[in-house]
Short mmCIF file of N, CA and C in Angstrom, two decimals:
data_model
loop_
_atom_site.label_atom_id
_atom_site.label_comp_id
_atom_site.label_asym_id
_atom_site.label_seq_id
_atom_site.Cartn_x
_atom_site.Cartn_y
_atom_site.Cartn_z
N THR M 5 137.88 102.25 53.62
CA THR M 5 137.25 101.47 52.57
C THR M 5 136.00 102.20 52.07
N ALA M 6 135.46 101.69 50.99
CA ALA M 6 134.23 102.27 50.44
C ALA M 6 133.09 102.18 51.46
N TRP M 7 132.98 101.05 52.13
CA TRP M 7 131.93 100.87 53.14
C TRP M 7 132.06 101.91 54.24
N ASP M 8 133.28 102.14 54.72
CA ASP M 8 133.50 103.13 55.78
C ASP M 8 133.07 104.52 55.33
N LEU M 9 133.42 104.88 54.13
CA LEU M 9 133.06 106.20 53.61
C LEU M 9 131.54 106.35 53.51
N GLU M 10 130.88 105.32 53.04
CA GLU M 10 129.42 105.35 52.94
C GLU M 10 128.79 105.51 54.33
N ARG M 11 129.30 104.79 55.32
CA ARG M 11 128.77 104.88 56.69
C ARG M 11 129.00 106.28 57.27
N LEU M 12 130.16 106.88 56.99
CA LEU M 12 130.44 108.23 57.47
C LEU M 12 129.41 109.22 56.92
N VAL M 13 129.12 109.12 55.64
CA VAL M 13 128.14 110.02 55.03
C VAL M 13 126.77 109.79 55.63
N LEU M 14 126.36 108.52 55.76
CA LEU M 14 125.04 108.23 56.30
C LEU M 14 124.90 108.65 57.76
N ASP M 15 125.96 108.50 58.54
CA ASP M 15 125.92 108.90 59.95
C ASP M 15 125.89 110.42 60.11
N GLN M 16 126.61 111.12 59.27
CA GLN M 16 126.73 112.58 59.38
C GLN M 16 125.53 113.31 58.79
N PHE M 17 124.86 112.71 57.82
CA PHE M 17 123.77 113.38 57.11
C PHE M 17 122.51 112.52 57.16
N PRO M 18 121.66 112.73 58.16
CA PRO M 18 120.44 111.91 58.29
C PRO M 18 119.47 112.09 57.13
N GLU M 19 119.62 113.17 56.37
CA GLU M 19 118.73 113.40 55.23
C GLU M 19 119.10 112.56 54.00
N ILE M 20 120.17 111.78 54.11
CA ILE M 20 120.59 110.88 53.04
C ILE M 20 120.04 109.49 53.30
N TYR M 21 119.38 108.92 52.31
CA TYR M 21 118.79 107.58 52.43
C TYR M 21 119.79 106.50 52.03
N LEU M 22 120.58 106.78 50.99
CA LEU M 22 121.49 105.78 50.44
C LEU M 22 122.77 106.44 49.98
N ALA M 23 123.90 105.81 50.26
CA ALA M 23 125.20 106.30 49.81
C ALA M 23 125.98 105.13 49.22
N ARG M 24 126.53 105.34 48.06
CA ARG M 24 127.37 104.33 47.40
C ARG M 24 128.63 105.02 46.90
N SER M 25 129.75 104.33 47.01
CA SER M 25 131.00 104.94 46.57
C SER M 25 131.72 104.02 45.59
N LEU M 26 132.47 104.67 44.71
CA LEU M 26 133.30 103.96 43.74
C LEU M 26 134.73 104.46 43.89
N SER M 27 135.64 103.54 43.77
CA SER M 27 137.05 103.93 43.85
C SER M 27 137.52 104.42 42.49
N TRP M 28 138.70 104.97 42.45
CA TRP M 28 139.26 105.53 41.22
C TRP M 28 139.36 104.49 40.11
N ARG M 29 139.48 103.22 40.47
CA ARG M 29 139.63 102.18 39.45
C ARG M 29 138.41 102.06 38.56
N HIS M 30 137.24 102.43 39.10
CA HIS M 30 136.02 102.34 38.31
C HIS M 30 135.81 103.58 37.43
N LEU M 31 136.45 104.66 37.79
CA LEU M 31 136.32 105.90 37.03
C LEU M 31 137.71 106.30 36.57
N LYS M 32 138.03 106.07 35.35
CA LYS M 32 139.40 106.22 34.85
C LYS M 32 139.93 107.65 34.92
N THR M 33 139.06 108.63 35.13
CA THR M 33 139.53 110.01 35.20
C THR M 33 140.01 110.39 36.59
N ARG M 34 139.84 109.52 37.56
CA ARG M 34 140.24 109.82 38.94
C ARG M 34 141.66 109.37 39.23
N ARG M 35 142.22 109.93 40.29
CA ARG M 35 143.56 109.54 40.72
C ARG M 35 143.47 108.47 41.80
N PRO M 36 144.51 107.67 41.96
CA PRO M 36 144.52 106.65 43.02
C PRO M 36 144.23 107.27 44.38
N GLY M 37 143.39 106.59 45.15
CA GLY M 37 143.03 107.07 46.47
C GLY M 37 141.78 107.92 46.50
N GLU M 38 141.34 108.41 45.37
CA GLU M 38 140.12 109.22 45.32
C GLU M 38 138.90 108.31 45.26
N MET M 39 137.83 108.77 45.88
CA MET M 39 136.56 108.05 45.86
C MET M 39 135.47 109.01 45.42
N THR M 40 134.50 108.49 44.73
CA THR M 40 133.32 109.26 44.35
C THR M 40 132.14 108.66 45.10
N VAL M 41 131.37 109.52 45.77
CA VAL M 41 130.23 109.05 46.55
C VAL M 41 128.95 109.53 45.86
N PHE M 42 128.06 108.60 45.61
CA PHE M 42 126.75 108.90 45.05
C PHE M 42 125.74 108.81 46.18
N VAL M 43 124.88 109.81 46.31
CA VAL M 43 123.91 109.83 47.40
C VAL M 43 122.49 109.97 46.86
N VAL M 44 121.56 109.39 47.61
CA VAL M 44 120.13 109.52 47.32
C VAL M 44 119.48 110.09 48.56
N PRO M 45 118.83 111.24 48.46
CA PRO M 45 118.17 111.83 49.62
C PRO M 45 116.99 110.98 50.10
N ASP M 46 116.69 111.13 51.36
CA ASP M 46 115.55 110.44 51.95
C ASP M 46 114.30 111.26 51.66
N VAL M 47 113.43 110.77 50.81
CA VAL M 47 112.22 111.50 50.45
C VAL M 47 110.97 110.82 51.02
N ARG M 48 111.16 109.86 51.91
CA ARG M 48 110.00 109.22 52.52
C ARG M 48 109.18 110.27 53.26
N GLY M 49 107.90 110.23 53.06
CA GLY M 49 107.01 111.18 53.71
C GLY M 49 106.83 112.48 52.95
N GLN M 50 107.56 112.67 51.87
CA GLN M 50 107.41 113.89 51.08
C GLN M 50 106.45 113.63 49.91
N ASP M 51 105.76 114.68 49.50
CA ASP M 51 104.83 114.59 48.38
C ASP M 51 105.62 114.59 47.08
N MET M 52 105.70 113.46 46.43
CA MET M 52 106.46 113.33 45.19
C MET M 52 105.56 113.47 43.96
N THR M 53 104.31 113.93 44.15
CA THR M 53 103.40 114.10 43.02
C THR M 53 103.38 115.54 42.53
N ASP M 54 104.20 116.39 43.11
CA ASP M 54 104.26 117.80 42.71
C ASP M 54 104.75 117.89 41.26
N GLU M 55 104.00 118.60 40.42
CA GLU M 55 104.35 118.70 39.00
C GLU M 55 105.62 119.52 38.77
N VAL M 56 105.97 120.37 39.71
CA VAL M 56 107.15 121.22 39.55
C VAL M 56 108.42 120.50 40.03
N ALA M 57 108.25 119.55 40.92
CA ALA M 57 109.40 118.83 41.49
C ALA M 57 110.01 117.91 40.44
N PRO M 58 111.29 117.62 40.57
CA PRO M 58 111.93 116.68 39.64
C PRO M 58 111.32 115.28 39.80
N PRO M 59 111.36 114.46 38.74
CA PRO M 59 110.75 113.14 38.80
C PRO M 59 111.49 112.15 39.70
N ALA M 60 112.71 112.45 40.06
CA ALA M 60 113.49 111.57 40.94
C ALA M 60 114.15 112.43 42.01
N PRO M 61 114.37 111.85 43.20
CA PRO M 61 115.03 112.63 44.24
C PRO M 61 116.47 112.95 43.86
N PHE M 62 116.93 114.12 44.26
CA PHE M 62 118.32 114.47 44.00
C PHE M 62 118.84 115.32 45.16
N ALA M 63 120.14 115.29 45.34
CA ALA M 63 120.77 116.10 46.38
C ALA M 63 121.05 117.48 45.80
N ASP M 64 120.53 118.52 46.43
CA ASP M 64 120.74 119.87 45.92
C ASP M 64 122.19 120.31 46.14
N LEU M 65 122.54 121.42 45.56
CA LEU M 65 123.91 121.91 45.61
C LEU M 65 124.39 122.16 47.04
N ALA M 66 123.53 122.68 47.89
CA ALA M 66 123.92 122.96 49.27
C ALA M 66 124.28 121.66 50.00
N LEU M 67 123.48 120.63 49.83
CA LEU M 67 123.76 119.35 50.49
C LEU M 67 125.04 118.72 49.93
N ARG M 68 125.22 118.77 48.61
CA ARG M 68 126.43 118.21 48.03
C ARG M 68 127.68 118.94 48.52
N SER M 69 127.57 120.25 48.69
CA SER M 69 128.72 121.03 49.19
C SER M 69 129.04 120.65 50.63
N ARG M 70 128.01 120.44 51.45
CA ARG M 70 128.25 120.04 52.85
C ARG M 70 128.88 118.66 52.92
N ILE M 71 128.45 117.74 52.06
CA ILE M 71 129.03 116.40 52.06
C ILE M 71 130.48 116.43 51.60
N GLN M 72 130.75 117.23 50.58
CA GLN M 72 132.10 117.30 50.04
C GLN M 72 133.10 117.88 51.03
N ALA M 73 132.65 118.77 51.88
CA ALA M 73 133.54 119.44 52.84
C ALA M 73 134.00 118.52 53.92
#
């Protein structure tokens, strides 16, 4: 289920604060059985006032690749 997939991501990646998944029915370009997981990194304790940093937390390419694998 979507809940199970979210828990797997959160258990495997402690640097993720929030995970939400959508089934193919919500995204018409997907095939049955596929899920898309949206993640929010845990930025608690990090300095978010850096002018060079993005205005919102995001998962970098390396983290997204590890989650996808």
